[in-house]
Coordinates of N, CA and C in Angstrom, one line a residue:
X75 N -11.4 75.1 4.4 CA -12.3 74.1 5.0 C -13.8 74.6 4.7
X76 N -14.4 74.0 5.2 CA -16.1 73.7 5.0 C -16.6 74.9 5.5
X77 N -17.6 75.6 5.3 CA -17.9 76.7 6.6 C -19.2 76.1 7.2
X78 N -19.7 76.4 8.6 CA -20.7 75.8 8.9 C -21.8 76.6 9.2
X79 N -22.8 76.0 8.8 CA -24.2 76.6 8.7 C -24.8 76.2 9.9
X80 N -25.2 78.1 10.1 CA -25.9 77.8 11.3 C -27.7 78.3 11.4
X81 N -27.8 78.1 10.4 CA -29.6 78.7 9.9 C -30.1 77.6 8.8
X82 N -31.1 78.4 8.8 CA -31.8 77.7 7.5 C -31.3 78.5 6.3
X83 N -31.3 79.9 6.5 CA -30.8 80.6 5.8 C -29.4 80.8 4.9
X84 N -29.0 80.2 6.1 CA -27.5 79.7 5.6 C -27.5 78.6 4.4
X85 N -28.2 77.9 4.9 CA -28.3 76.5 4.1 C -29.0 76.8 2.6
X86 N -29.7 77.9 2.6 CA -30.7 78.1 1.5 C -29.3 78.4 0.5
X87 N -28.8 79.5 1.4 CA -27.8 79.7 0.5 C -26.4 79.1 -0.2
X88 N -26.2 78.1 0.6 CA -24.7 77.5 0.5 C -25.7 76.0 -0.8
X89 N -27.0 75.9 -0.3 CA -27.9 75.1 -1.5 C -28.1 75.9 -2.7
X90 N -28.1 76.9 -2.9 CA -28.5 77.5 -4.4 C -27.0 77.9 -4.8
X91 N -25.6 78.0 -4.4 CA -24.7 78.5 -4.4 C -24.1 77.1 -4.8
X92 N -24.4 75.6 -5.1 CA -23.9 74.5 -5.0 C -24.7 73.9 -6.4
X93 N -25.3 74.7 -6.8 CA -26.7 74.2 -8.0 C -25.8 74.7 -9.1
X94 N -24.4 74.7 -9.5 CA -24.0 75.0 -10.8 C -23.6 73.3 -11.4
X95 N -23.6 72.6 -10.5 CA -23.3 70.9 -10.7 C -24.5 70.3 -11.3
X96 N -24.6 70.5 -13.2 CA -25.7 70.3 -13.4 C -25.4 69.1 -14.4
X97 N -26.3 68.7 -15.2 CA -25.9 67.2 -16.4 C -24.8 68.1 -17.0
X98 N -23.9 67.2 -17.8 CA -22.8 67.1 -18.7 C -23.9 67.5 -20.1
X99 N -22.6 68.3 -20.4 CA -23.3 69.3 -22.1 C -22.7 68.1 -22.9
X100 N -24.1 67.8 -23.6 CA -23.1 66.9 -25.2 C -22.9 67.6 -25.9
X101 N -21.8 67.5 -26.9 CA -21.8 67.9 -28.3 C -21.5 67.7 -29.1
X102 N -22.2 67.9 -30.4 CA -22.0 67.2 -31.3 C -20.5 66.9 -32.0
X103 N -20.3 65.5 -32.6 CA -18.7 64.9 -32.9 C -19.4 64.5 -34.3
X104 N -18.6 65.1 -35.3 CA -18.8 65.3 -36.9 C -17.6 64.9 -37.6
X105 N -17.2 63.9 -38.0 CA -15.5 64.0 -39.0 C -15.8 64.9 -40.1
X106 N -14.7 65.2 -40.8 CA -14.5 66.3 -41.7 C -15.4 66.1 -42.9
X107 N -16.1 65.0 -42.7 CA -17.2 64.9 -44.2 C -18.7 65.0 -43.6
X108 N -18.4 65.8 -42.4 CA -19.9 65.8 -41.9 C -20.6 64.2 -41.5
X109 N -19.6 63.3 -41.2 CA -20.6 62.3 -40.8 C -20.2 62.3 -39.3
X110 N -21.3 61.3 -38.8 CA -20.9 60.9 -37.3 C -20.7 58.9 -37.4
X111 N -19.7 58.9 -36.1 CA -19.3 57.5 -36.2 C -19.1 57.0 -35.0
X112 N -19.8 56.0 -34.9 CA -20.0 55.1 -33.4 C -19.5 53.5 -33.9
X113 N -19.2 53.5 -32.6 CA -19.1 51.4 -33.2 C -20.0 50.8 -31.8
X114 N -20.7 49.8 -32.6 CA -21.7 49.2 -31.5 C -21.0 47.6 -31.8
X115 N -21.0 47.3 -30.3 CA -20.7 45.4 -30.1 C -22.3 44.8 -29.5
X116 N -22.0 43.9 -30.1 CA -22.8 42.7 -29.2 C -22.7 41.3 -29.2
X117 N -22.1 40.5 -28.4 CA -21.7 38.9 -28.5 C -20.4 39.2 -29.1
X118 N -20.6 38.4 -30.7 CA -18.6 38.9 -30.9 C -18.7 39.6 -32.3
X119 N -20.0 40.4 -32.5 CA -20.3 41.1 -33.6 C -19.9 42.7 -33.3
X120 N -18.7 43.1 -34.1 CA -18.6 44.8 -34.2 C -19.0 45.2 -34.6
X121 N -19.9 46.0 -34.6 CA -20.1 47.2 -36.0 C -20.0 48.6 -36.9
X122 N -19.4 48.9 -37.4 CA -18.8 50.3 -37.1 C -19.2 51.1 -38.0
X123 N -20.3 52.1 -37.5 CA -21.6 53.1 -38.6 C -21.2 54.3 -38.7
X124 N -21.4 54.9 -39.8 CA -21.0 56.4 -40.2 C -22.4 56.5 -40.9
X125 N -23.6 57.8 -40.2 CA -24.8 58.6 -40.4 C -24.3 59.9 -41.0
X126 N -25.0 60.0 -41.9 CA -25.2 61.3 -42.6 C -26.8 61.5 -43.0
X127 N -26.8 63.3 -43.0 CA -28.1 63.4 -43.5 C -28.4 62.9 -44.9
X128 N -29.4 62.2 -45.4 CA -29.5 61.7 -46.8 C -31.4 61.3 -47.0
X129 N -31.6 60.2 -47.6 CA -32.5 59.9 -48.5 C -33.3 59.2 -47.2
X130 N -32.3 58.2 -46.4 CA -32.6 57.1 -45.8 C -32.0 55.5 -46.1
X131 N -31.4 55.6 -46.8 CA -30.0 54.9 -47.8 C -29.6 53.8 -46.7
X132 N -29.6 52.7 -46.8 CA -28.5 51.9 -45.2 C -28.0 50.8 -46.6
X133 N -26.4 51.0 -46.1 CA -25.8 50.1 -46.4 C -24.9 49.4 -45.7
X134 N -25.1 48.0 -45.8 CA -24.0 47.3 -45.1 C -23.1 46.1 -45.7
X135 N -21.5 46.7 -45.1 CA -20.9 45.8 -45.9 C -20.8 46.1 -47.4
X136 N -21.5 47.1 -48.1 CA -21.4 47.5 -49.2 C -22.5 46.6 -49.9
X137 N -23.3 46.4 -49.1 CA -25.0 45.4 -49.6 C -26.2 46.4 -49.2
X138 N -27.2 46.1 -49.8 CA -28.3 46.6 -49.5 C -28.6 46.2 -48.1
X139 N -29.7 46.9 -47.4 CA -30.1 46.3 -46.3 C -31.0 45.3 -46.2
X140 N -32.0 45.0 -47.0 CA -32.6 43.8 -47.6 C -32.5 42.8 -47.9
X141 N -30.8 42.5 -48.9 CA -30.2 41.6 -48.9 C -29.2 41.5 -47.9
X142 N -28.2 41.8 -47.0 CA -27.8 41.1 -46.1 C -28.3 41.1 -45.1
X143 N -29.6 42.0 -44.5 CA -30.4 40.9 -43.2 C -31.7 40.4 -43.8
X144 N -32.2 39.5 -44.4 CA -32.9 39.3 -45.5 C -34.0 39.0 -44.2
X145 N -33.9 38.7 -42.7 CA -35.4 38.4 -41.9 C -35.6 39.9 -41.5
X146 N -37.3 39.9 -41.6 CA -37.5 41.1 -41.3 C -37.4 41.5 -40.0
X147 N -37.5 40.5 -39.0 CA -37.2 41.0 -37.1 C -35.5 41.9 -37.6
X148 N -34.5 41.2 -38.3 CA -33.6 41.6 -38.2 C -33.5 43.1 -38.3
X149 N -33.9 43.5 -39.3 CA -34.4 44.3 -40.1 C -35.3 45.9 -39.3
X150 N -35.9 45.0 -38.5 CA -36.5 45.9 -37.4 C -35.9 46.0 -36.3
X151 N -35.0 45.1 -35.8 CA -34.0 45.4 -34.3 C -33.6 46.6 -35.0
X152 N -32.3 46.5 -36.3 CA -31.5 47.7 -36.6 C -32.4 49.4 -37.2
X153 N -33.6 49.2 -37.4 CA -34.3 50.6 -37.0 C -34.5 50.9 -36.1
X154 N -34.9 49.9 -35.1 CA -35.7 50.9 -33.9 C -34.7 52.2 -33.6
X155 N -33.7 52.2 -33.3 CA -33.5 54.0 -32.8 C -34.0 54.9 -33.4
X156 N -33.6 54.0 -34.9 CA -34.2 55.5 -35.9 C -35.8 55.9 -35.2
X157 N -36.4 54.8 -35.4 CA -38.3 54.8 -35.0 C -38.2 55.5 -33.8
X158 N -37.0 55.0 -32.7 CA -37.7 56.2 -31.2 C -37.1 57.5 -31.5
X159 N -35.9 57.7 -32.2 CA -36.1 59.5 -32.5 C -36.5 60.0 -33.4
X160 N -37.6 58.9 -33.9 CA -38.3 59.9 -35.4 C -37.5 60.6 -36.4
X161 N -37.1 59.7 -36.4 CA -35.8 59.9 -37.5 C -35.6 59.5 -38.7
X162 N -36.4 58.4 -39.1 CA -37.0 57.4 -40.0 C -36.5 57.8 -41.6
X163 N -35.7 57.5 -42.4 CA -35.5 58.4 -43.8 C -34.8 59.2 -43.8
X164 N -34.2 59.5 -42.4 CA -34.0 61.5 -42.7 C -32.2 61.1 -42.8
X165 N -31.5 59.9 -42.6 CA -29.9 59.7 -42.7 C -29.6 59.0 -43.3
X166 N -28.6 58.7 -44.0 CA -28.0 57.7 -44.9 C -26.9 56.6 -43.9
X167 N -27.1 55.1 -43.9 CA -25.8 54.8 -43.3 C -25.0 54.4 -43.6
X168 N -23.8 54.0 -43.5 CA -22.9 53.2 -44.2 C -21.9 52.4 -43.2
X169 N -22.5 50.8 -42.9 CA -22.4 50.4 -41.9 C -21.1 49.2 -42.3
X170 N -20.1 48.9 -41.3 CA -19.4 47.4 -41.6 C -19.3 46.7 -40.4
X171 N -19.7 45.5 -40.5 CA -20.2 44.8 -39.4 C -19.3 43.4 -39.8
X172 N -18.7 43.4 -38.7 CA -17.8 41.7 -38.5 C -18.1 41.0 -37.4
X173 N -18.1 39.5 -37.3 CA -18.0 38.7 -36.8 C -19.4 38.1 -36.1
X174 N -18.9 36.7 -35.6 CA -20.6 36.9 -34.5 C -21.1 36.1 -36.0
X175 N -23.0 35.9 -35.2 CA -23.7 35.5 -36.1 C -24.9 36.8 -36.7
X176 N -26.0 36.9 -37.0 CA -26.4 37.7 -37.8 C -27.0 38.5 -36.9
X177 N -28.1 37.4 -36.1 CA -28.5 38.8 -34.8 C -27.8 39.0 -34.0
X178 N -26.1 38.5 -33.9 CA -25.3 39.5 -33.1 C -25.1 40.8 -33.9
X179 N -24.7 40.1 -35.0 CA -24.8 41.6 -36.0 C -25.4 43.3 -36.0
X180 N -27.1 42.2 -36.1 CA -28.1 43.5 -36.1 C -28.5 44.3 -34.9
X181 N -28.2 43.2 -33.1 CA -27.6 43.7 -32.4 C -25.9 45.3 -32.7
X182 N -25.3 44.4 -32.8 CA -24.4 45.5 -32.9 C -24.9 47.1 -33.8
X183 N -25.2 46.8 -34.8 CA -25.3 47.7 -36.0 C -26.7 48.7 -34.9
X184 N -27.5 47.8 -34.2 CA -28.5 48.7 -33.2 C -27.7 49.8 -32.5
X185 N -26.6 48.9 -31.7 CA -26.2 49.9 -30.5 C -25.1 50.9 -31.2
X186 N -24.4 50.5 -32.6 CA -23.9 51.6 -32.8 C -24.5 52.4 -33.6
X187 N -25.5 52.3 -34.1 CA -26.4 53.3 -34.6 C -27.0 54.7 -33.6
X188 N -27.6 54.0 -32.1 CA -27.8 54.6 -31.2 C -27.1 55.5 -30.7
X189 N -25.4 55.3 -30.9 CA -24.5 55.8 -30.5 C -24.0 56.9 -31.3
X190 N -24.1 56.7 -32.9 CA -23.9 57.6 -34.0 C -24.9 58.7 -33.7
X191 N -26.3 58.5 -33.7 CA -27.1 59.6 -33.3 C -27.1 60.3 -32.0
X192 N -26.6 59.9 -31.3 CA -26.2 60.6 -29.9 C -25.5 61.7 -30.6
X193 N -24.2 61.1 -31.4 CA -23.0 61.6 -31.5 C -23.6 63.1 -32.5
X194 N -25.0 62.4 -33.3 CA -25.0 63.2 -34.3 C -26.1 64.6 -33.8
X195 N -26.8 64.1 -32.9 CA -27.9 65.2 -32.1 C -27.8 64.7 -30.9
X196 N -27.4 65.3 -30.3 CA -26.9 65.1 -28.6 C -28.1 65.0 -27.8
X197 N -29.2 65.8 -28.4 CA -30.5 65.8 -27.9 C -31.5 64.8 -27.8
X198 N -31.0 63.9 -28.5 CA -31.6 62.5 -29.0 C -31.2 61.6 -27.4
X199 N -29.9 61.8 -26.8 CA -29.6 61.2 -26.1 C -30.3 60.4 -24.9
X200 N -31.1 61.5 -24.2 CA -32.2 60.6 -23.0 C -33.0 59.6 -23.6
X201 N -33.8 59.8 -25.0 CA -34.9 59.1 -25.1 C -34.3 57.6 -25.4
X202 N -32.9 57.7 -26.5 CA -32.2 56.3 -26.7 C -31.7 55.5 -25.5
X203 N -31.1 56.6 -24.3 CA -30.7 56.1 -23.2 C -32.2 55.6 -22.7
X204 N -33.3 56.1 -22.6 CA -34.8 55.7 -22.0 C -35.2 54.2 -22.8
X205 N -35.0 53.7 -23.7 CA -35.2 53.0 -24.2 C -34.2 51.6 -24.3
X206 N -32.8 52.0 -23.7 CA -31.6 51.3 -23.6 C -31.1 50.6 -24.8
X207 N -30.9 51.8 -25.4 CA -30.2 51.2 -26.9 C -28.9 52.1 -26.6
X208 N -28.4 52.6 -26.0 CA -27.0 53.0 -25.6 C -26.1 52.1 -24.5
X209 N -26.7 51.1 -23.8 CA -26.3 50.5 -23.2 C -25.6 49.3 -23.4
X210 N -24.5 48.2 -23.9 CA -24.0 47.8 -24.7 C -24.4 46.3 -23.8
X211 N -24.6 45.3 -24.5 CA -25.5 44.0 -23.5 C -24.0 43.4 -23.8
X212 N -23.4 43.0 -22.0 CA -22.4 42.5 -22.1 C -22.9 41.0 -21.8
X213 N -23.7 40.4 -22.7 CA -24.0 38.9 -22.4 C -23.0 38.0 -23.6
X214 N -22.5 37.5 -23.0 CA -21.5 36.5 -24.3 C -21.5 34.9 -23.7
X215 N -21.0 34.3 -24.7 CA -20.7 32.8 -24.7 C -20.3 32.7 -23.3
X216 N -20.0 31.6 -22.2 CA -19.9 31.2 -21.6 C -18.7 30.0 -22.5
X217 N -17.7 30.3 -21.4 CA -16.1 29.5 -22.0 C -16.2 27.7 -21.7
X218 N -16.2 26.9 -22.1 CA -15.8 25.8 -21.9 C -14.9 25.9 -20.9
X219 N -15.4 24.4 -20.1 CA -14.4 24.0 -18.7 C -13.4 23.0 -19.4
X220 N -12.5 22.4 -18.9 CA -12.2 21.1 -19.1 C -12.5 20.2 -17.8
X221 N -12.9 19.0 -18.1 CA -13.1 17.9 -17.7 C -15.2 17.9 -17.8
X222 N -15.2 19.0 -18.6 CA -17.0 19.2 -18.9 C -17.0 18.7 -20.7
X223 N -18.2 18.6 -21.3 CA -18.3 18.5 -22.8 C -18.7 19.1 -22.9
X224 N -19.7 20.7 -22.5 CA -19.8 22.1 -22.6 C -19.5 23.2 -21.7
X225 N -19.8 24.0 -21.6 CA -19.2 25.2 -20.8 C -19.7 24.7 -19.0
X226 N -21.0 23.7 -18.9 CA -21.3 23.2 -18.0 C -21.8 21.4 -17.6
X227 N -21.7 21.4 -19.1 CA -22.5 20.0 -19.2 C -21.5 19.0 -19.0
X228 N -21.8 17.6 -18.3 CA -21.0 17.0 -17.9 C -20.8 16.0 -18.6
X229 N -20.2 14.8 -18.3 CA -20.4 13.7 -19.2 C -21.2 12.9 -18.5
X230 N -21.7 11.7 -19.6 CA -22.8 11.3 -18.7 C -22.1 10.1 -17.7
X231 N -23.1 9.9 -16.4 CA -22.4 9.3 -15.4 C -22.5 7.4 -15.3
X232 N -21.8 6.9 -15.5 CA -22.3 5.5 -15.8 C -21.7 4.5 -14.0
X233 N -22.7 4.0 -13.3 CA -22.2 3.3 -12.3 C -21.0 2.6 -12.5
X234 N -21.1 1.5 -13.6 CA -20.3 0.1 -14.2 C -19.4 0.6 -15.4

């Protein structure tokens, strides 16, 4: 059972004696070719990234990154991680992304990028968590009803 404290002194002690409950240690997760691999969703887009140290290289789908997100917002959702851990050039990716439409896509390809670099410097982890690119946005379609013409919209109402 519990023992009970009957000081302050007590307490000082049973408080510094209870301080070994500190954050969880990450560590780094590498497959056998040295890369790291995360899969990020978003809407009904998967996408599943393998980072390695390289030139700065992103491929997706086996396309350049230019030609398959050809807008540049797109283009900039799937950097930002790199941009908040200054990371910019320093990985190669090699990304495959299904389903969904394209900024579900570059959604996805964000949050598992976010995820790869966690996976790949563990120390990266607060600033991506500070910025909430690890956090996976469970927003999706909304299901059609029946006796509705959209998921809410009704039909129109005629007196006669």
């Amino acid at each position: 059972m519990a023992e009970t404290l009957s000081s302050l002194q007590d307490l000082k002690g049973a408080a510094s004696a209870g301080s070994e409950n500190t954050a969880p240690v990450y560590t780094q997760k590498l497959d056998k070719l040295g890369r790291a691999y995360a899969t990020g969703k978003r809407k009904d887009a998967v996408a599943r990234v393998w980072i390695k140290p390289g030139s700065g290289k992103i491929s997706i789908n086996g396309r350049d990154v230019e030609v398959y997100f050809a807008r540049p917002v797109l283009r900039m959702i799937l950097r930002q991680p790199l941009e908040v851990a200054k990371r910019t050039g320093q990985y190669d990716l090699m990304v495959t992304v299904a389903g969904g439409g394209l900024s579900g896509q570059a959604g996805a390809v964000r949050h598992g990028l976010a995820k790869a670099l966690t996976h790949y410097e563990p120390e990266l982890r607060p600033a991506l968590k500070r910025e909430g690119f690890l956090t996976r946005d469970s927003r999706v379609v909304e299901r059609k009803k029946y006796g509705k013409k959209k998921a809410r919209r009704s039909f129109q109402f005629s007196k006669r």
